[in-house]
mmCIF file of C-alpha atoms in Angstrom:
data_model
loop_
_atom_site.group_PDB
_atom_site.id
_atom_site.type_symbol
_atom_site.label_atom_id
_atom_site.label_comp_id
_atom_site.label_asym_id
_atom_site.label_seq_id
_atom_site.Cartn_x
_atom_site.Cartn_y
_atom_site.Cartn_z
ATOM 1 C CA ASP A 13 -23.073 14.162 -8.966
ATOM 2 C CA SER A 14 -20.654 12.434 -11.320
ATOM 3 C CA GLU A 15 -21.299 9.390 -13.481
ATOM 4 C CA PHE A 16 -19.805 5.997 -12.757
ATOM 5 C CA PRO A 17 -16.770 5.280 -14.998
ATOM 6 C CA ILE A 18 -17.822 2.921 -17.783
ATOM 7 C CA ASP A 19 -14.630 0.890 -17.917
ATOM 8 C CA MET A 20 -12.012 -0.198 -15.415
ATOM 9 C CA GLN A 21 -9.092 2.223 -15.235
ATOM 10 C CA PRO A 22 -5.451 1.091 -15.270
ATOM 11 C CA ASN A 23 -4.106 0.252 -11.821
ATOM 12 C CA PRO A 24 -0.735 2.047 -11.454
ATOM 13 C CA ASN A 25 0.244 -0.365 -8.678
ATOM 14 C CA LEU A 26 0.589 -3.120 -11.286
ATOM 15 C CA ASN A 27 3.667 -1.359 -12.664
ATOM 16 C CA VAL A 28 5.549 -1.570 -9.377
ATOM 17 C CA SER A 29 8.508 -3.887 -9.929
ATOM 18 C CA LYS A 30 8.983 -6.351 -7.114
ATOM 19 C CA GLU A 31 12.725 -6.297 -7.690
ATOM 20 C CA SER A 32 12.934 -2.558 -7.083
ATOM 21 C CA LEU A 33 11.140 -2.660 -3.748
ATOM 22 C CA SER A 34 13.144 -2.107 -0.584
ATOM 23 C CA PRO A 35 13.044 -4.810 2.107
ATOM 24 C CA ALA A 36 9.740 -5.074 3.937
ATOM 25 C CA LYS A 37 9.676 -3.317 7.311
ATOM 26 C CA PHE A 38 8.654 -5.080 10.509
ATOM 27 C CA ASP A 39 10.701 -3.404 13.253
ATOM 28 C CA TYR A 40 8.193 -0.692 14.128
ATOM 29 C CA LYS A 41 8.489 0.890 17.576
ATOM 30 C CA LEU A 42 5.812 2.879 19.391
ATOM 31 C CA LYS A 43 6.662 6.524 18.748
ATOM 32 C CA ASN A 44 3.799 8.713 19.972
ATOM 33 C CA ILE A 45 0.380 8.489 21.585
ATOM 34 C CA PHE A 46 -2.227 11.118 20.698
ATOM 35 C CA ARG A 47 -5.449 11.306 22.704
ATOM 36 C CA LEU A 48 -7.821 12.559 20.024
ATOM 37 C CA HIS A 49 -11.184 11.130 21.051
ATOM 38 C CA GLU A 50 -12.972 10.819 24.384
ATOM 39 C CA LEU A 51 -14.409 7.429 23.384
ATOM 40 C CA PRO A 52 -12.993 4.518 21.321
ATOM 41 C CA VAL A 53 -11.484 5.226 17.908
ATOM 42 C CA SER A 54 -13.391 3.360 15.185
ATOM 43 C CA CYS A 55 -11.256 4.101 12.142
ATOM 44 C CA VAL A 56 -8.135 5.843 10.897
ATOM 45 C CA SER A 57 -7.708 6.352 7.159
ATOM 46 C CA MET A 58 -5.005 7.881 4.947
ATOM 47 C CA GLN A 59 -5.742 10.526 2.333
ATOM 48 C CA PRO A 60 -4.905 8.796 -0.984
ATOM 49 C CA HIS A 61 -2.327 11.326 -2.190
ATOM 50 C CA LYS A 62 -1.320 13.531 0.747
ATOM 51 C CA ASP A 63 0.147 13.090 4.221
ATOM 52 C CA ILE A 64 -3.195 13.642 5.909
ATOM 53 C CA LEU A 65 -5.017 11.250 8.224
ATOM 54 C CA VAL A 66 -8.666 11.174 9.255
ATOM 55 C CA SER A 67 -9.938 9.531 12.435
ATOM 56 C CA CYS A 68 -13.452 8.926 13.712
ATOM 57 C CA GLY A 69 -14.833 7.524 16.926
ATOM 58 C CA GLU A 70 -17.696 6.667 19.186
ATOM 59 C CA ASP A 71 -17.694 10.273 20.479
ATOM 60 C CA ARG A 72 -19.533 11.186 17.230
ATOM 61 C CA LEU A 73 -16.593 13.247 15.948
ATOM 62 C CA TRP A 74 -14.270 12.971 12.956
ATOM 63 C CA LYS A 75 -10.925 14.726 12.834
ATOM 64 C CA VAL A 76 -8.517 15.543 10.015
ATOM 65 C CA LEU A 77 -4.883 15.319 11.119
ATOM 66 C CA GLY A 78 -1.697 16.712 9.630
ATOM 67 C CA LEU A 79 1.268 14.351 9.533
ATOM 68 C CA PRO A 80 3.727 13.546 10.991
ATOM 69 C CA LYS A 81 2.732 15.420 14.176
ATOM 70 C CA CYS A 82 -0.970 14.428 14.055
ATOM 71 C CA ASN A 83 -2.002 18.043 14.674
ATOM 72 C CA VAL A 84 -5.768 18.489 14.333
ATOM 73 C CA LEU A 85 -6.575 20.483 11.177
ATOM 74 C CA LEU A 86 -10.341 20.070 11.257
ATOM 75 C CA THR A 87 -12.961 18.628 13.590
ATOM 76 C CA GLY A 88 -16.310 17.498 12.228
ATOM 77 C CA PHE A 89 -19.510 17.704 14.300
ATOM 78 C CA GLY A 90 -23.120 16.846 13.563
ATOM 79 C CA HIS A 91 -23.500 13.085 13.826
ATOM 80 C CA THR A 92 -26.034 11.971 16.415
ATOM 81 C CA ASP A 93 -24.536 8.530 16.991
ATOM 82 C CA TRP A 94 -21.102 6.882 16.967
ATOM 83 C CA LEU A 95 -19.106 6.757 13.723
ATOM 84 C CA SER A 96 -17.988 3.367 12.452
ATOM 85 C CA ASP A 97 -15.895 4.342 9.412
ATOM 86 C CA CYS A 98 -14.591 7.258 7.377
ATOM 87 C CA CYS A 99 -12.796 7.955 4.101
ATOM 88 C CA PHE A 100 -11.869 10.864 1.807
ATOM 89 C CA HIS A 101 -14.014 9.991 -1.222
ATOM 90 C CA PRO A 102 -17.481 11.736 -1.399
ATOM 91 C CA SER A 103 -20.734 9.875 -2.328
ATOM 92 C CA GLU A 104 -22.810 12.823 -2.941
ATOM 93 C CA ARG A 105 -26.056 10.966 -3.012
ATOM 94 C CA CYS A 106 -27.359 7.422 -2.598
ATOM 95 C CA ARG A 107 -27.259 5.828 -6.068
ATOM 96 C CA CYS A 108 -28.527 2.388 -5.122
ATOM 97 C CA THR A 109 -28.982 0.077 -2.159
ATOM 98 C CA LEU A 110 -27.282 -3.301 -2.165
ATOM 99 C CA TYR A 111 -29.294 -6.233 -0.842
ATOM 100 C CA GLY A 112 -27.989 -9.716 -0.176
ATOM 101 C CA HIS A 113 -26.302 -9.999 3.207
ATOM 102 C CA THR A 114 -28.407 -11.501 5.973
ATOM 103 C CA ASP A 115 -26.619 -9.774 8.881
ATOM 104 C CA SER A 116 -24.765 -6.522 9.525
ATOM 105 C CA VAL A 117 -22.367 -5.252 6.836
ATOM 106 C CA ASN A 118 -19.061 -4.516 8.581
ATOM 107 C CA SER A 119 -16.823 -3.198 5.790
ATOM 108 C CA ILE A 120 -16.955 -2.042 2.180
ATOM 109 C CA GLU A 121 -14.043 -1.580 -0.214
ATOM 110 C CA PHE A 122 -13.640 -0.723 -3.907
ATOM 111 C CA PHE A 123 -11.456 -2.913 -6.088
ATOM 112 C CA PRO A 124 -8.636 -0.551 -7.190
ATOM 113 C CA PHE A 125 -9.713 1.775 -9.997
ATOM 114 C CA SER A 126 -12.931 -0.039 -10.813
ATOM 115 C CA ASN A 127 -16.660 -0.249 -10.118
ATOM 116 C CA THR A 128 -16.315 -3.527 -8.220
ATOM 117 C CA LEU A 129 -17.152 -3.528 -4.511
ATOM 118 C CA LEU A 130 -16.111 -5.928 -1.769
ATOM 119 C CA THR A 131 -18.202 -6.217 1.396
ATOM 120 C CA SER A 132 -17.785 -8.268 4.559
ATOM 121 C CA SER A 133 -20.595 -9.239 6.887
ATOM 122 C CA ALA A 134 -21.553 -10.794 10.190
ATOM 123 C CA ASP A 135 -23.296 -13.456 8.082
ATOM 124 C CA LYS A 136 -19.749 -14.937 7.640
ATOM 125 C CA THR A 137 -19.527 -14.154 3.922
ATOM 126 C CA LEU A 138 -17.642 -11.833 1.595
ATOM 127 C CA SER A 139 -19.594 -10.480 -1.364
ATOM 128 C CA ILE A 140 -18.400 -8.929 -4.622
ATOM 129 C CA TRP A 141 -20.745 -6.450 -6.299
ATOM 130 C CA ASP A 142 -21.070 -4.398 -9.467
ATOM 131 C CA ALA A 143 -21.565 -0.901 -8.029
ATOM 132 C CA ARG A 144 -23.276 0.309 -11.209
ATOM 133 C CA THR A 145 -26.047 -2.298 -11.115
ATOM 134 C CA GLY A 146 -26.109 -3.205 -7.417
ATOM 135 C CA ILE A 147 -25.911 -6.913 -8.313
ATOM 136 C CA CYS A 148 -23.957 -9.366 -6.162
ATOM 137 C CA GLU A 149 -21.720 -11.210 -8.624
ATOM 138 C CA GLN A 150 -19.996 -13.616 -6.246
ATOM 139 C CA SER A 151 -19.925 -14.631 -2.580
ATOM 140 C CA LEU A 152 -16.944 -16.171 -0.787
ATOM 141 C CA TYR A 153 -17.485 -18.690 1.997
ATOM 142 C CA GLY A 154 -15.016 -20.056 4.536
ATOM 143 C CA HIS A 155 -15.125 -17.960 7.685
ATOM 144 C CA MET A 156 -16.858 -19.620 10.614
ATOM 145 C CA HIS A 157 -17.516 -16.358 12.462
ATOM 146 C CA SER A 158 -18.604 -12.780 11.801
ATOM 147 C CA ILE A 159 -16.211 -11.081 9.343
ATOM 148 C CA ASN A 160 -15.111 -7.705 10.692
ATOM 149 C CA ASP A 161 -13.080 -6.395 7.759
ATOM 150 C CA ALA A 162 -11.875 -7.217 4.251
ATOM 151 C CA ILE A 163 -9.561 -5.385 1.858
ATOM 152 C CA PHE A 164 -7.867 -5.749 -1.538
ATOM 153 C CA ASP A 165 -4.087 -5.723 -1.806
ATOM 154 C CA PRO A 166 -2.683 -2.727 -3.755
ATOM 155 C CA ARG A 167 -2.248 -4.742 -6.966
ATOM 156 C CA GLY A 168 -5.781 -6.081 -6.733
ATOM 157 C CA HIS A 169 -4.744 -9.734 -6.941
ATOM 158 C CA MET A 170 -5.595 -10.740 -3.390
ATOM 159 C CA ILE A 171 -8.166 -10.186 -0.644
ATOM 160 C CA ALA A 172 -7.443 -10.273 3.083
ATOM 161 C CA SER A 173 -10.241 -10.710 5.628
ATOM 162 C CA CYS A 174 -10.427 -11.111 9.404
ATOM 163 C CA ASP A 175 -13.148 -12.331 11.732
ATOM 164 C CA ALA A 176 -14.470 -12.127 15.274
ATOM 165 C CA CYS A 177 -12.358 -15.082 16.484
ATOM 166 C CA GLY A 178 -9.043 -13.780 15.127
ATOM 167 C CA VAL A 179 -8.867 -15.843 11.935
ATOM 168 C CA THR A 180 -7.308 -13.990 8.987
ATOM 169 C CA LYS A 181 -7.799 -15.401 5.494
ATOM 170 C CA LEU A 182 -6.129 -14.606 2.184
ATOM 171 C CA TRP A 183 -8.044 -15.148 -1.061
ATOM 172 C CA ASP A 184 -6.994 -15.202 -4.717
ATOM 173 C CA PHE A 185 -9.272 -12.573 -6.238
ATOM 174 C CA ARG A 186 -8.602 -13.653 -9.823
ATOM 175 C CA LYS A 187 -9.638 -17.260 -9.146
ATOM 176 C CA LEU A 188 -12.002 -16.451 -6.249
ATOM 177 C CA LEU A 189 -10.432 -19.210 -4.182
ATOM 178 C CA PRO A 190 -8.945 -19.296 -0.662
ATOM 179 C CA ILE A 191 -5.137 -19.227 -0.385
ATOM 180 C CA VAL A 192 -4.421 -19.612 3.318
ATOM 181 C CA SER A 193 -6.071 -19.289 6.722
ATOM 182 C CA ILE A 194 -4.108 -17.962 9.716
ATOM 183 C CA ASP A 195 -5.499 -18.310 13.226
ATOM 184 C CA ILE A 196 -4.273 -15.330 15.291
ATOM 185 C CA GLY A 197 -7.103 -15.708 17.834
ATOM 186 C CA PRO A 198 -8.926 -16.135 20.017
ATOM 187 C CA SER A 199 -9.131 -12.327 20.254
ATOM 188 C CA PRO A 200 -11.106 -10.702 17.414
ATOM 189 C CA GLY A 201 -9.377 -9.392 14.335
ATOM 190 C CA ASN A 202 -10.910 -5.930 14.035
ATOM 191 C CA GLU A 203 -9.237 -4.603 10.881
ATOM 192 C CA VAL A 204 -6.651 -5.586 8.290
ATOM 193 C CA ASN A 205 -4.583 -3.386 5.969
ATOM 194 C CA PHE A 206 -1.776 -3.950 3.465
ATOM 195 C CA ASP A 207 1.297 -1.763 3.163
ATOM 196 C CA SER A 208 1.814 -0.076 -0.221
ATOM 197 C CA SER A 209 4.019 -2.920 -1.475
ATOM 198 C CA GLY A 210 1.400 -5.553 -0.662
ATOM 199 C CA ARG A 211 4.027 -7.674 1.103
ATOM 200 C CA VAL A 212 3.002 -6.878 4.686
ATOM 201 C CA LEU A 213 -0.462 -7.301 6.180
ATOM 202 C CA ALA A 214 -1.293 -5.590 9.483
ATOM 203 C CA GLN A 215 -4.100 -6.792 11.730
ATOM 204 C CA ALA A 216 -5.542 -4.833 14.682
ATOM 205 C CA SER A 217 -6.510 -7.286 17.401
ATOM 206 C CA GLY A 218 -8.979 -7.249 20.261
ATOM 207 C CA ASN A 219 -6.170 -8.025 22.714
ATOM 208 C CA GLY A 220 -4.376 -4.768 21.809
ATOM 209 C CA VAL A 221 -1.676 -6.380 19.661
ATOM 210 C CA ILE A 222 -0.905 -5.209 16.127
ATOM 211 C CA HIS A 223 0.078 -8.302 14.139
ATOM 212 C CA LEU A 224 2.279 -7.914 11.055
ATOM 213 C CA LEU A 225 2.154 -10.850 8.647
ATOM 214 C CA ASP A 226 5.108 -11.330 6.294
ATOM 215 C CA LEU A 227 3.353 -12.613 3.194
ATOM 216 C CA LYS A 228 6.596 -13.994 1.783
ATOM 217 C CA SER A 229 7.744 -16.081 4.745
ATOM 218 C CA GLY A 230 4.489 -16.453 6.661
ATOM 219 C CA GLU A 231 6.152 -15.138 9.823
ATOM 220 C CA ILE A 232 4.018 -13.084 12.226
ATOM 221 C CA HIS A 233 5.523 -10.100 14.063
ATOM 222 C CA LYS A 234 3.790 -8.541 17.082
ATOM 223 C CA LEU A 235 3.680 -4.857 18.040
ATOM 224 C CA MET A 236 2.857 -4.410 21.719
ATOM 225 C CA GLY A 237 1.812 -0.981 22.959
ATOM 226 C CA HIS A 238 -1.962 -0.701 23.229
ATOM 227 C CA GLU A 239 -3.202 -1.229 26.780
ATOM 228 C CA ASN A 240 -6.688 -2.017 25.481
ATOM 229 C CA GLU A 241 -8.362 -3.206 22.308
ATOM 230 C CA ALA A 242 -6.868 -2.104 18.964
ATOM 231 C CA HIS A 243 -9.660 -1.232 16.528
ATOM 232 C CA THR A 244 -7.945 0.044 13.408
ATOM 233 C CA VAL A 245 -4.561 0.130 11.665
ATOM 234 C CA VAL A 246 -3.175 1.753 8.500
ATOM 235 C CA PHE A 247 0.247 2.309 6.900
ATOM 236 C CA SER A 248 1.655 5.610 5.676
ATOM 237 C CA HIS A 249 2.147 5.850 1.906
ATOM 238 C CA ASP A 250 5.840 4.964 2.109
ATOM 239 C CA GLY A 251 5.303 2.254 4.740
ATOM 240 C CA GLU A 252 7.684 3.918 7.185
ATOM 241 C CA ILE A 253 4.974 4.791 9.719
ATOM 242 C CA LEU A 254 2.085 2.748 11.072
ATOM 243 C CA PHE A 255 -1.003 4.372 12.623
ATOM 244 C CA SER A 256 -3.370 2.542 14.959
ATOM 245 C CA GLY A 257 -6.470 3.510 16.910
ATOM 246 C CA GLY A 258 -7.758 1.937 20.101
ATOM 247 C CA SER A 259 -10.657 1.664 22.492
ATOM 248 C CA ASP A 260 -9.030 4.211 24.824
ATOM 249 C CA GLY A 261 -9.595 7.022 22.302
ATOM 250 C CA THR A 262 -5.943 7.270 21.254
ATOM 251 C CA VAL A 263 -4.228 7.197 17.897
ATOM 252 C CA ARG A 264 -0.714 5.769 18.092
ATOM 253 C CA THR A 265 2.152 6.138 15.663
ATOM 254 C CA TRP A 266 4.804 3.451 15.090
ATOM 255 C CA SER A 267 8.026 3.970 13.151
#
């Protein structure tokens, strides 16, 4: 039952030199298909420091997977209903309840190395909270439909969000202003995730396509391989592998 950090900690991603980064990768090919769940996969998430993946699904199970072979290291039982999300950070007890959204809360994300929270909601808003006080400090408006997911880029300068009609928006977090809106619909955008460089944004779509947005050129690349809806997508730490989960209960690897 640890205390909240008093001050924001340094973000090591700020020290990454853009000049030293290798070219962004877009030419992913479907490598393997692993049938890990009997019902749709809700989320796949990387362990922050190790090559370990966790998946959860509507079959009420969560599984810890060893990479790169996605061998099951641990299976978690006990939930009495479907699982919507999972991560590796404990929250040993409920510290406070955040009130403010007027419809379902669909995602929650910490600003890197801070006590600031970002939430997205079916009420079409993004909200920014102080986790220590539970106070909503700012709300962002612009989506016309339910927002399914929102995430900070690794450097913490930008927010990406996606909604139920396939619109993905980028926001300047420092100015709290919209940057650009990209319509990849009409299929829902179910989840968005940045690669570690922050130059590529992946979106898992309701039509089964994984969209890769080149944030430098604005070009959109498509990865075709899911036969049904793609629910979740995440990059490996080095960006060489992409993991996605779908409504057919599979986790797929792209490299």
